[in-house]
Amino acid sequence: MVCALASACCFGTASVLQAVAARAVETGSGSGVDPVLLLRALRQWRYAAGLCLDGLGFLLQVVALRSLPLYAVGASLAASLAVTAVVAVWLLDARLSVAEWAAVATMCVGLALVVLASGAQGQHPGAAALRWSLPGLVLVVLVTGALAGRLADRPRALLLGLGAGAGFGVVEVGVRLIGPLEVPRIFGDPTLYALVLGGAAGFLLLTSALQRGSVTVATAGMVLVETAGPAVVGLLWLGDRPRSGFEWLAAAGFLASVAGALALTRFGDPAAEVRDGPEPPSRRRRPGRTPGGQPPQRQ
């Protein structure tokens, strides 16, 4: 669980850096799957630093996924939004409302409940059909991302967020299913290719969502699919179970974690008002007002 929480800290901090960088690059082709946009974002040092943190977070996530039930890891990773919110307060001079601080507290309580109720990781190896379905799901994610480019900004952001969450969810399930890394056997395992392509698809769609449209909507879709999808797979097909008699506690904790994450989805875009860092005091706008004196429009 320590690795899962450390992974959430890495992912949450990386989101702040990547959101700032993605908003600083020129708009791409408008397609949901835009590799050129990703290449431009990589030229930003903040995006590169975010990727390094993502890499460290992924290694910690792998350790957690190989030893914990998927629902426990999912609840921990949802906490990355709480980390993003706190880091945005620290680095970008963002402000959390009372309700948002309550959401952070709710996530912490939810995680504590999940930890208390978690049982041993299921030992089911997973059916062959499940392994072969993962690459097919990644292809569906990529096609969905391409089709999203034809939609208006708000449904586009939601579709990209759902697709990114599915891609990252494939990675979580793939890490759990992949067998021993033995050459050449590993190259015949479809899980390996699903894992690599799922991560790439998730990054591609998420970068497009960060760059244009309502990132709040995109982040909500991503959180729902990335946490709930693998949890369902673990419970139905891999034998993950809470401790006997504590099923209700695990369910309550998981729901509290996801609800808290959804309440904090606006911090999936901490750079909405500050692209390159906080404004100096002499230029900073009064809280609650736009330059024209009108109340700000929340996403």
PDB file of C-alpha atoms in Angstrom:
ATOM      1  CA  MET A   1       0.000   0.000   0.000  1.00  0.00           C
ATOM      2  CA  VAL A   2       2.951   2.320   0.609  1.00  0.00           C
ATOM      3  CA  CYS A   3       3.965   1.883  -3.039  1.00  0.00           C
ATOM      4  CA  ALA A   4       0.402   2.595  -4.206  1.00  0.00           C
ATOM      5  CA  LEU A   5       0.254   5.845  -2.212  1.00  0.00           C
ATOM      6  CA  ALA A   6       3.733   6.900  -3.370  1.00  0.00           C
ATOM      7  CA  SER A   7       2.612   6.218  -6.939  1.00  0.00           C
ATOM      8  CA  ALA A   8      -0.408   8.490  -6.414  1.00  0.00           C
ATOM      9  CA  CYS A   9       1.919  11.263  -5.211  1.00  0.00           C
ATOM     10  CA  CYS A  10       4.022  10.933  -8.369  1.00  0.00           C
ATOM     11  CA  PHE A  11       1.002  10.921 -10.691  1.00  0.00           C
ATOM     12  CA  GLY A  12      -0.659  13.834  -8.894  1.00  0.00           C
ATOM     13  CA  THR A  13       2.419  16.055  -9.107  1.00  0.00           C
ATOM     14  CA  ALA A  14       2.988  15.085 -12.733  1.00  0.00           C
ATOM     15  CA  SER A  15      -0.553  16.223 -13.609  1.00  0.00           C
ATOM     16  CA  VAL A  16       0.236  19.773 -12.509  1.00  0.00           C
ATOM     17  CA  LEU A  17       3.376  19.917 -14.636  1.00  0.00           C
ATOM     18  CA  GLN A  18       1.771  18.291 -17.679  1.00  0.00           C
ATOM     19  CA  ALA A  19      -1.340  20.476 -17.608  1.00  0.00           C
ATOM     20  CA  VAL A  20       0.787  23.639 -17.635  1.00  0.00           C
ATOM     21  CA  ALA A  21       2.916  22.305 -20.498  1.00  0.00           C
ATOM     22  CA  ALA A  22      -0.005  21.050 -22.605  1.00  0.00           C
ATOM     23  CA  ARG A  23      -1.693  24.458 -22.462  1.00  0.00           C
ATOM     24  CA  ALA A  24       1.546  26.170 -23.542  1.00  0.00           C
ATOM     25  CA  VAL A  25       1.834  24.388 -26.908  1.00  0.00           C
ATOM     26  CA  GLU A  26       0.014  25.218 -30.108  1.00  0.00           C
ATOM     27  CA  THR A  27      -3.275  23.521 -30.877  1.00  0.00           C
ATOM     28  CA  GLY A  28      -2.834  20.344 -32.870  1.00  0.00           C
ATOM     29  CA  SER A  29      -4.921  18.981 -35.706  1.00  0.00           C
ATOM     30  CA  GLY A  30      -8.063  18.848 -33.561  1.00  0.00           C
ATOM     31  CA  SER A  31      -8.133  15.061 -33.721  1.00  0.00           C
ATOM     32  CA  GLY A  32      -8.633  13.060 -30.558  1.00  0.00           C
ATOM     33  CA  VAL A  33      -5.514  11.063 -31.477  1.00  0.00           C
ATOM     34  CA  ASP A  34      -2.831  13.647 -32.285  1.00  0.00           C
ATOM     35  CA  PRO A  35       0.767  12.335 -32.022  1.00  0.00           C
ATOM     36  CA  VAL A  36       2.154  15.695 -33.226  1.00  0.00           C
ATOM     37  CA  LEU A  37       0.625  17.409 -30.192  1.00  0.00           C
ATOM     38  CA  LEU A  38       2.345  14.919 -27.918  1.00  0.00           C
ATOM     39  CA  LEU A  39       5.706  15.586 -29.626  1.00  0.00           C
ATOM     40  CA  ARG A  40       5.271  19.335 -29.182  1.00  0.00           C
ATOM     41  CA  ALA A  41       4.377  18.874 -25.532  1.00  0.00           C
ATOM     42  CA  LEU A  42       7.528  16.811 -25.000  1.00  0.00           C
ATOM     43  CA  ARG A  43       9.603  19.901 -25.861  1.00  0.00           C
ATOM     44  CA  GLN A  44       8.296  21.564 -22.707  1.00  0.00           C
ATOM     45  CA  TRP A  45      10.531  20.813 -19.726  1.00  0.00           C
ATOM     46  CA  ARG A  46       7.528  20.618 -17.408  1.00  0.00           C
ATOM     47  CA  TYR A  47       5.958  17.906 -19.526  1.00  0.00           C
ATOM     48  CA  ALA A  48       9.234  15.977 -19.627  1.00  0.00           C
ATOM     49  CA  ALA A  49       9.571  16.286 -15.850  1.00  0.00           C
ATOM     50  CA  GLY A  50       6.000  15.099 -15.491  1.00  0.00           C
ATOM     51  CA  LEU A  51       6.772  12.068 -17.630  1.00  0.00           C
ATOM     52  CA  CYS A  52       9.736  11.212 -15.405  1.00  0.00           C
ATOM     53  CA  LEU A  53       7.445  11.326 -12.382  1.00  0.00           C
ATOM     54  CA  ASP A  54       4.915   9.223 -14.278  1.00  0.00           C
ATOM     55  CA  GLY A  55       7.645   6.670 -14.973  1.00  0.00           C
ATOM     56  CA  LEU A  56       8.571   6.470 -11.302  1.00  0.00           C
ATOM     57  CA  GLY A  57       4.896   6.303 -10.383  1.00  0.00           C
ATOM     58  CA  PHE A  58       4.369   3.457 -12.839  1.00  0.00           C
ATOM     59  CA  LEU A  59       7.199   1.404 -11.337  1.00  0.00           C
ATOM     60  CA  LEU A  60       5.686   1.883  -7.876  1.00  0.00           C
ATOM     61  CA  GLN A  61       2.262   1.041  -9.307  1.00  0.00           C
ATOM     62  CA  VAL A  62       3.602  -2.221 -10.751  1.00  0.00           C
ATOM     63  CA  VAL A  63       4.840  -3.271  -7.317  1.00  0.00           C
ATOM     64  CA  ALA A  64       1.443  -2.452  -5.816  1.00  0.00           C
ATOM     65  CA  LEU A  65      -0.504  -4.220  -8.577  1.00  0.00           C
ATOM     66  CA  ARG A  66       1.510  -7.401  -8.118  1.00  0.00           C
ATOM     67  CA  SER A  67       0.666  -7.622  -4.427  1.00  0.00           C
ATOM     68  CA  LEU A  68      -2.661  -5.836  -3.762  1.00  0.00           C
ATOM     69  CA  PRO A  69      -6.242  -6.289  -5.032  1.00  0.00           C
ATOM     70  CA  LEU A  70      -7.072  -4.095  -8.002  1.00  0.00           C
ATOM     71  CA  TYR A  71      -9.807  -2.224  -6.126  1.00  0.00           C
ATOM     72  CA  ALA A  72      -7.307  -1.197  -3.416  1.00  0.00           C
ATOM     73  CA  VAL A  73      -4.790   0.068  -5.967  1.00  0.00           C
ATOM     74  CA  GLY A  74      -7.553   1.888  -7.855  1.00  0.00           C
ATOM     75  CA  ALA A  75      -8.731   3.683  -4.729  1.00  0.00           C
ATOM     76  CA  SER A  76      -5.143   4.706  -3.965  1.00  0.00           C
ATOM     77  CA  LEU A  77      -4.525   6.008  -7.470  1.00  0.00           C
ATOM     78  CA  ALA A  78      -7.732   8.053  -7.367  1.00  0.00           C
ATOM     79  CA  ALA A  79      -6.024   9.941  -4.547  1.00  0.00           C
ATOM     80  CA  SER A  80      -3.643  11.416  -7.110  1.00  0.00           C
ATOM     81  CA  LEU A  81      -6.257  14.137  -7.668  1.00  0.00           C
ATOM     82  CA  ALA A  82      -6.023  15.095  -4.009  1.00  0.00           C
ATOM     83  CA  VAL A  83      -2.251  15.309  -4.459  1.00  0.00           C
ATOM     84  CA  THR A  84      -2.763  17.435  -7.587  1.00  0.00           C
ATOM     85  CA  ALA A  85      -5.012  19.821  -5.658  1.00  0.00           C
ATOM     86  CA  VAL A  86      -2.546  20.216  -2.791  1.00  0.00           C
ATOM     87  CA  VAL A  87       0.418  20.656  -5.173  1.00  0.00           C
ATOM     88  CA  ALA A  88      -1.554  23.265  -7.130  1.00  0.00           C
ATOM     89  CA  VAL A  89      -2.061  25.196  -3.876  1.00  0.00           C
ATOM     90  CA  TRP A  90       1.657  24.998  -3.193  1.00  0.00           C
ATOM     91  CA  LEU A  91       3.130  25.635  -6.659  1.00  0.00           C
ATOM     92  CA  LEU A  92       0.426  27.556  -8.528  1.00  0.00           C
ATOM     93  CA  ASP A  93      -1.116  29.570  -5.706  1.00  0.00           C
ATOM     94  CA  ALA A  94      -4.482  27.911  -6.303  1.00  0.00           C
ATOM     95  CA  ARG A  95      -7.186  28.117  -3.646  1.00  0.00           C
ATOM     96  CA  LEU A  96      -9.253  25.228  -2.327  1.00  0.00           C
ATOM     97  CA  SER A  97     -12.762  25.927  -1.117  1.00  0.00           C
ATOM     98  CA  VAL A  98     -14.124  24.391   2.067  1.00  0.00           C
ATOM     99  CA  ALA A  99     -15.958  21.801  -0.050  1.00  0.00           C
ATOM    100  CA  GLU A 100     -12.734  20.853  -1.841  1.00  0.00           C
ATOM    101  CA  TRP A 101     -10.813  20.448   1.407  1.00  0.00           C
ATOM    102  CA  ALA A 102     -13.733  18.274   2.551  1.00  0.00           C
ATOM    103  CA  ALA A 103     -13.296  16.201  -0.623  1.00  0.00           C
ATOM    104  CA  VAL A 104      -9.602  15.694   0.203  1.00  0.00           C
ATOM    105  CA  ALA A 105     -10.561  14.556   3.696  1.00  0.00           C
ATOM    106  CA  THR A 106     -13.228  12.240   2.276  1.00  0.00           C
ATOM    107  CA  MET A 107     -10.645  10.580   0.041  1.00  0.00           C
ATOM    108  CA  CYS A 108      -8.299  10.070   2.970  1.00  0.00           C
ATOM    109  CA  VAL A 109     -11.052   8.467   5.044  1.00  0.00           C
ATOM    110  CA  GLY A 110     -12.098   6.319   2.091  1.00  0.00           C
ATOM    111  CA  LEU A 111      -8.549   5.079   1.575  1.00  0.00           C
ATOM    112  CA  ALA A 112      -8.251   4.242   5.251  1.00  0.00           C
ATOM    113  CA  LEU A 113     -11.442   2.158   5.039  1.00  0.00           C
ATOM    114  CA  VAL A 114     -10.178   0.323   1.953  1.00  0.00           C
ATOM    115  CA  VAL A 115      -6.888  -0.470   3.683  1.00  0.00           C
ATOM    116  CA  LEU A 116      -8.706  -1.821   6.741  1.00  0.00           C
ATOM    117  CA  ALA A 117     -11.042  -3.982   4.652  1.00  0.00           C
ATOM    118  CA  SER A 118      -8.613  -5.237   1.998  1.00  0.00           C
ATOM    119  CA  GLY A 119      -8.050  -8.961   1.785  1.00  0.00           C
ATOM    120  CA  ALA A 120      -5.329 -10.888   0.024  1.00  0.00           C
ATOM    121  CA  GLN A 121      -4.856 -10.500  -3.707  1.00  0.00           C
ATOM    122  CA  GLY A 122      -6.812 -13.057  -5.746  1.00  0.00           C
ATOM    123  CA  GLN A 123      -4.782 -15.889  -7.238  1.00  0.00           C
ATOM    124  CA  HIS A 124      -6.842 -16.586 -10.372  1.00  0.00           C
ATOM    125  CA  PRO A 125      -4.544 -16.358 -13.427  1.00  0.00           C
ATOM    126  CA  GLY A 126      -7.238 -14.911 -15.709  1.00  0.00           C
ATOM    127  CA  ALA A 127      -8.835 -16.655 -18.686  1.00  0.00           C
ATOM    128  CA  ALA A 128      -7.188 -16.592 -22.096  1.00  0.00           C
ATOM    129  CA  ALA A 129     -10.203 -14.689 -23.430  1.00  0.00           C
ATOM    130  CA  LEU A 130      -9.505 -11.898 -20.947  1.00  0.00           C
ATOM    131  CA  ARG A 131      -5.885 -11.643 -22.085  1.00  0.00           C
ATOM    132  CA  TRP A 132      -6.798 -11.493 -25.764  1.00  0.00           C
ATOM    133  CA  SER A 133      -9.571  -8.970 -25.169  1.00  0.00           C
ATOM    134  CA  LEU A 134      -7.131  -6.352 -23.843  1.00  0.00           C
ATOM    135  CA  PRO A 135      -5.414  -5.556 -27.210  1.00  0.00           C
ATOM    136  CA  GLY A 136      -8.860  -5.344 -28.807  1.00  0.00           C
ATOM    137  CA  LEU A 137      -9.950  -2.869 -26.154  1.00  0.00           C
ATOM    138  CA  VAL A 138      -6.907  -0.696 -26.887  1.00  0.00           C
ATOM    139  CA  LEU A 139      -7.874  -0.579 -30.582  1.00  0.00           C
ATOM    140  CA  VAL A 140     -11.391   0.502 -29.585  1.00  0.00           C
ATOM    141  CA  VAL A 141      -9.851   3.242 -27.416  1.00  0.00           C
ATOM    142  CA  LEU A 142      -7.764   4.569 -30.320  1.00  0.00           C
ATOM    143  CA  VAL A 143     -10.714   4.541 -32.733  1.00  0.00           C
ATOM    144  CA  THR A 144     -12.855   6.297 -30.126  1.00  0.00           C
ATOM    145  CA  GLY A 145     -10.179   8.962 -29.712  1.00  0.00           C
ATOM    146  CA  ALA A 146     -10.046   9.546 -33.463  1.00  0.00           C
ATOM    147  CA  LEU A 147     -13.829   9.901 -33.670  1.00  0.00           C
ATOM    148  CA  ALA A 148     -13.804  12.340 -30.751  1.00  0.00           C
ATOM    149  CA  GLY A 149     -12.050  14.923 -32.925  1.00  0.00           C
ATOM    150  CA  ARG A 150     -15.318  15.432 -34.838  1.00  0.00           C
ATOM    151  CA  LEU A 151     -17.332  16.373 -31.758  1.00  0.00           C
ATOM    152  CA  ALA A 152     -17.900  19.653 -29.954  1.00  0.00           C
ATOM    153  CA  ASP A 153     -15.483  20.479 -27.138  1.00  0.00           C
ATOM    154  CA  ARG A 154     -17.527  19.224 -24.166  1.00  0.00           C
ATOM    155  CA  PRO A 155     -18.532  15.767 -25.521  1.00  0.00           C
ATOM    156  CA  ARG A 156     -15.082  15.526 -27.060  1.00  0.00           C
ATOM    157  CA  ALA A 157     -13.447  16.026 -23.665  1.00  0.00           C
ATOM    158  CA  LEU A 158     -15.708  13.435 -22.047  1.00  0.00           C
ATOM    159  CA  LEU A 159     -15.013  10.852 -24.752  1.00  0.00           C
ATOM    160  CA  LEU A 160     -11.262  11.484 -24.568  1.00  0.00           C
ATOM    161  CA  GLY A 161     -11.357  11.167 -20.787  1.00  0.00           C
ATOM    162  CA  LEU A 162     -13.266   7.890 -20.936  1.00  0.00           C
ATOM    163  CA  GLY A 163     -10.832   6.595 -23.548  1.00  0.00           C
ATOM    164  CA  ALA A 164      -7.778   7.651 -21.530  1.00  0.00           C
ATOM    165  CA  GLY A 165      -9.213   5.957 -18.444  1.00  0.00           C
ATOM    166  CA  ALA A 166      -9.799   2.756 -20.431  1.00  0.00           C
ATOM    167  CA  GLY A 167      -6.219   2.845 -21.714  1.00  0.00           C
ATOM    168  CA  PHE A 168      -4.769   3.257 -18.224  1.00  0.00           C
ATOM    169  CA  GLY A 169      -7.181   0.619 -16.940  1.00  0.00           C
ATOM    170  CA  VAL A 170      -5.799  -1.842 -19.505  1.00  0.00           C
ATOM    171  CA  VAL A 171      -2.336  -1.138 -18.090  1.00  0.00           C
ATOM    172  CA  GLU A 172      -3.485  -1.949 -14.546  1.00  0.00           C
ATOM    173  CA  VAL A 173      -5.124  -5.213 -15.578  1.00  0.00           C
ATOM    174  CA  GLY A 174      -2.199  -6.070 -17.867  1.00  0.00           C
ATOM    175  CA  VAL A 175       0.363  -5.685 -15.088  1.00  0.00           C
ATOM    176  CA  ARG A 176      -1.701  -8.077 -13.008  1.00  0.00           C
ATOM    177  CA  LEU A 177      -2.109 -10.667 -15.789  1.00  0.00           C
ATOM    178  CA  ILE A 178       1.355 -10.696 -17.323  1.00  0.00           C
ATOM    179  CA  GLY A 179       3.385 -13.749 -16.414  1.00  0.00           C
ATOM    180  CA  PRO A 180       7.098 -14.182 -15.725  1.00  0.00           C
ATOM    181  CA  LEU A 181       9.315 -12.054 -17.979  1.00  0.00           C
ATOM    182  CA  GLU A 182      10.920 -15.014 -19.721  1.00  0.00           C
ATOM    183  CA  VAL A 183      12.338 -14.607 -23.226  1.00  0.00           C
ATOM    184  CA  PRO A 184      11.030 -15.628 -25.738  1.00  0.00           C
ATOM    185  CA  ARG A 185       7.766 -16.661 -24.057  1.00  0.00           C
ATOM    186  CA  ILE A 186       6.889 -13.123 -23.049  1.00  0.00           C
ATOM    187  CA  PHE A 187       6.736 -11.989 -26.707  1.00  0.00           C
ATOM    188  CA  GLY A 188       3.893 -14.407 -27.358  1.00  0.00           C
ATOM    189  CA  ASP A 189       1.781 -12.988 -24.534  1.00  0.00           C
ATOM    190  CA  PRO A 190      -0.872 -10.529 -25.846  1.00  0.00           C
ATOM    191  CA  THR A 191      -0.885  -8.882 -22.428  1.00  0.00           C
ATOM    192  CA  LEU A 192       2.554  -7.368 -23.103  1.00  0.00           C
ATOM    193  CA  TYR A 193       1.365  -5.533 -26.215  1.00  0.00           C
ATOM    194  CA  ALA A 194      -1.884  -4.461 -24.560  1.00  0.00           C
ATOM    195  CA  LEU A 195       0.060  -3.014 -21.638  1.00  0.00           C
ATOM    196  CA  VAL A 196       2.408  -0.954 -23.836  1.00  0.00           C
ATOM    197  CA  LEU A 197      -0.253   0.222 -26.294  1.00  0.00           C
ATOM    198  CA  GLY A 198      -2.766   0.928 -23.525  1.00  0.00           C
ATOM    199  CA  GLY A 199      -0.350   3.254 -21.749  1.00  0.00           C
ATOM    200  CA  ALA A 200       0.520   5.046 -24.993  1.00  0.00           C
ATOM    201  CA  ALA A 201      -3.145   5.448 -25.926  1.00  0.00           C
ATOM    202  CA  GLY A 202      -3.986   6.775 -22.470  1.00  0.00           C
ATOM    203  CA  PHE A 203      -1.225   9.398 -22.626  1.00  0.00           C
ATOM    204  CA  LEU A 204      -2.193  10.401 -26.160  1.00  0.00           C
ATOM    205  CA  LEU A 205      -5.862  10.940 -25.389  1.00  0.00           C
ATOM    206  CA  LEU A 206      -5.198  12.590 -22.036  1.00  0.00           C
ATOM    207  CA  THR A 207      -2.748  15.066 -23.591  1.00  0.00           C
ATOM    208  CA  SER A 208      -5.360  16.034 -26.187  1.00  0.00           C
ATOM    209  CA  ALA A 209      -7.947  16.489 -23.433  1.00  0.00           C
ATOM    210  CA  LEU A 210      -5.586  18.673 -21.377  1.00  0.00           C
ATOM    211  CA  GLN A 211      -4.882  20.858 -24.382  1.00  0.00           C
ATOM    212  CA  ARG A 212      -8.439  21.727 -25.388  1.00  0.00           C
ATOM    213  CA  GLY A 213     -11.951  21.535 -24.008  1.00  0.00           C
ATOM    214  CA  SER A 214     -13.241  20.957 -20.491  1.00  0.00           C
ATOM    215  CA  VAL A 215     -10.465  19.114 -18.700  1.00  0.00           C
ATOM    216  CA  THR A 216     -12.744  18.828 -15.660  1.00  0.00           C
ATOM    217  CA  VAL A 217     -15.141  16.693 -17.691  1.00  0.00           C
ATOM    218  CA  ALA A 218     -12.273  14.671 -19.183  1.00  0.00           C
ATOM    219  CA  THR A 219     -10.708  14.005 -15.794  1.00  0.00           C
ATOM    220  CA  ALA A 220     -14.040  12.860 -14.356  1.00  0.00           C
ATOM    221  CA  GLY A 221     -14.447  10.342 -17.165  1.00  0.00           C
ATOM    222  CA  MET A 222     -10.885   9.126 -16.754  1.00  0.00           C
ATOM    223  CA  VAL A 223     -11.195   8.673 -12.976  1.00  0.00           C
ATOM    224  CA  LEU A 224     -14.432   6.696 -13.281  1.00  0.00           C
ATOM    225  CA  VAL A 225     -13.162   4.247 -15.890  1.00  0.00           C
ATOM    226  CA  GLU A 226      -9.604   3.902 -14.561  1.00  0.00           C
ATOM    227  CA  THR A 227     -10.737   3.066 -11.030  1.00  0.00           C
ATOM    228  CA  ALA A 228     -14.017   1.201 -11.538  1.00  0.00           C
ATOM    229  CA  GLY A 229     -13.040  -0.855 -14.599  1.00  0.00           C
ATOM    230  CA  PRO A 230     -10.026  -2.730 -13.158  1.00  0.00           C
ATOM    231  CA  ALA A 231     -11.812  -3.127  -9.806  1.00  0.00           C
ATOM    232  CA  VAL A 232     -14.699  -4.950 -11.522  1.00  0.00           C
ATOM    233  CA  VAL A 233     -12.264  -7.140 -13.478  1.00  0.00           C
ATOM    234  CA  GLY A 234     -10.433  -8.047 -10.270  1.00  0.00           C
ATOM    235  CA  LEU A 235     -13.631  -8.933  -8.415  1.00  0.00           C
ATOM    236  CA  LEU A 236     -15.287 -10.913 -11.216  1.00  0.00           C
ATOM    237  CA  TRP A 237     -12.385 -12.678 -12.925  1.00  0.00           C
ATOM    238  CA  LEU A 238      -9.239 -12.547 -10.790  1.00  0.00           C
ATOM    239  CA  GLY A 239     -10.566 -13.532  -7.368  1.00  0.00           C
ATOM    240  CA  ASP A 240      -9.978 -10.252  -5.509  1.00  0.00           C
ATOM    241  CA  ARG A 241     -12.032 -10.158  -2.317  1.00  0.00           C
ATOM    242  CA  PRO A 242     -12.188  -7.951   0.804  1.00  0.00           C
ATOM    243  CA  ARG A 243     -11.737  -9.541   4.229  1.00  0.00           C
ATOM    244  CA  SER A 244     -14.658 -11.739   5.205  1.00  0.00           C
ATOM    245  CA  GLY A 245     -17.375  -9.641   6.808  1.00  0.00           C
ATOM    246  CA  PHE A 246     -15.767  -6.359   5.705  1.00  0.00           C
ATOM    247  CA  GLU A 247     -17.216  -6.217   2.186  1.00  0.00           C
ATOM    248  CA  TRP A 248     -19.449  -3.265   3.104  1.00  0.00           C
ATOM    249  CA  LEU A 249     -16.482  -1.361   4.511  1.00  0.00           C
ATOM    250  CA  ALA A 250     -14.420  -1.904   1.360  1.00  0.00           C
ATOM    251  CA  ALA A 251     -17.348  -0.779  -0.819  1.00  0.00           C
ATOM    252  CA  ALA A 252     -17.931   2.329   1.310  1.00  0.00           C
ATOM    253  CA  GLY A 253     -14.239   3.227   1.242  1.00  0.00           C
ATOM    254  CA  PHE A 254     -13.955   2.714  -2.514  1.00  0.00           C
ATOM    255  CA  LEU A 255     -17.045   4.834  -3.211  1.00  0.00           C
ATOM    256  CA  ALA A 256     -15.814   7.573  -0.870  1.00  0.00           C
ATOM    257  CA  SER A 257     -12.440   7.650  -2.640  1.00  0.00           C
ATOM    258  CA  VAL A 258     -14.007   7.905  -6.092  1.00  0.00           C
ATOM    259  CA  ALA A 259     -16.578  10.495  -4.933  1.00  0.00           C
ATOM    260  CA  GLY A 260     -13.801  12.629  -3.445  1.00  0.00           C
ATOM    261  CA  ALA A 261     -11.818  12.330  -6.665  1.00  0.00           C
ATOM    262  CA  LEU A 262     -14.788  13.420  -8.767  1.00  0.00           C
ATOM    263  CA  ALA A 263     -15.271  16.432  -6.492  1.00  0.00           C
ATOM    264  CA  LEU A 264     -11.682  17.436  -7.231  1.00  0.00           C
ATOM    265  CA  THR A 265     -11.689  16.893 -10.998  1.00  0.00           C
ATOM    266  CA  ARG A 266     -11.190  20.586 -11.720  1.00  0.00           C
ATOM    267  CA  PHE A 267      -7.652  20.064 -10.468  1.00  0.00           C
ATOM    268  CA  GLY A 268      -7.080  17.824 -13.471  1.00  0.00           C
ATOM    269  CA  ASP A 269      -6.517  21.239 -15.082  1.00  0.00           C
ATOM    270  CA  PRO A 270      -4.616  23.275 -12.496  1.00  0.00           C
ATOM    271  CA  ALA A 271      -3.249  25.475 -15.268  1.00  0.00           C
ATOM    272  CA  ALA A 272      -6.654  26.788 -16.318  1.00  0.00           C
ATOM    273  CA  GLU A 273      -5.938  30.205 -14.822  1.00  0.00           C
ATOM    274  CA  VAL A 274      -2.137  30.075 -14.472  1.00  0.00           C
ATOM    275  CA  ARG A 275      -0.212  28.662 -17.395  1.00  0.00           C
ATOM    276  CA  ASP A 276       3.377  29.270 -16.493  1.00  0.00           C
ATOM    277  CA  GLY A 277       3.139  29.678 -12.726  1.00  0.00           C
ATOM    278  CA  PRO A 278       1.402  32.162 -10.424  1.00  0.00           C
ATOM    279  CA  GLU A 279       1.147  35.795 -11.418  1.00  0.00           C
ATOM    280  CA  PRO A 280       3.133  38.301  -9.368  1.00  0.00           C
ATOM    281  CA  PRO A 281       1.072  40.061  -6.672  1.00  0.00           C
ATOM    282  CA  SER A 282       0.940  43.304  -8.630  1.00  0.00           C
ATOM    283  CA  ARG A 283      -0.814  41.553 -11.536  1.00  0.00           C
ATOM    284  CA  ARG A 284      -2.863  38.952  -9.693  1.00  0.00           C
ATOM    285  CA  ARG A 285      -6.622  39.341 -10.113  1.00  0.00           C
ATOM    286  CA  ARG A 286      -8.892  39.726  -7.144  1.00  0.00           C
ATOM    287  CA  PRO A 287     -10.320  36.365  -6.085  1.00  0.00           C
ATOM    288  CA  GLY A 288     -13.723  35.636  -7.582  1.00  0.00           C
ATOM    289  CA  ARG A 289     -13.508  38.177 -10.452  1.00  0.00           C
ATOM    290  CA  THR A 290     -12.390  38.091 -14.062  1.00  0.00           C
ATOM    291  CA  PRO A 291     -10.562  41.070 -15.649  1.00  0.00           C
ATOM    292  CA  GLY A 292     -13.954  42.385 -16.785  1.00  0.00           C
ATOM    293  CA  GLY A 293     -15.335  42.365 -13.265  1.00  0.00           C
ATOM    294  CA  GLN A 294     -17.739  39.456 -13.851  1.00  0.00           C
ATOM    295  CA  PRO A 295     -17.873  36.299 -11.736  1.00  0.00           C
ATOM    296  CA  PRO A 296     -15.717  33.548 -13.280  1.00  0.00           C
ATOM    297  CA  GLN A 297     -17.366  30.735 -15.166  1.00  0.00           C
ATOM    298  CA  ARG A 298     -16.674  27.368 -13.554  1.00  0.00           C
ATOM    299  CA  GLN A 299     -16.183  24.425 -15.851  1.00  0.00           C
TER     300      GLN A 299
END
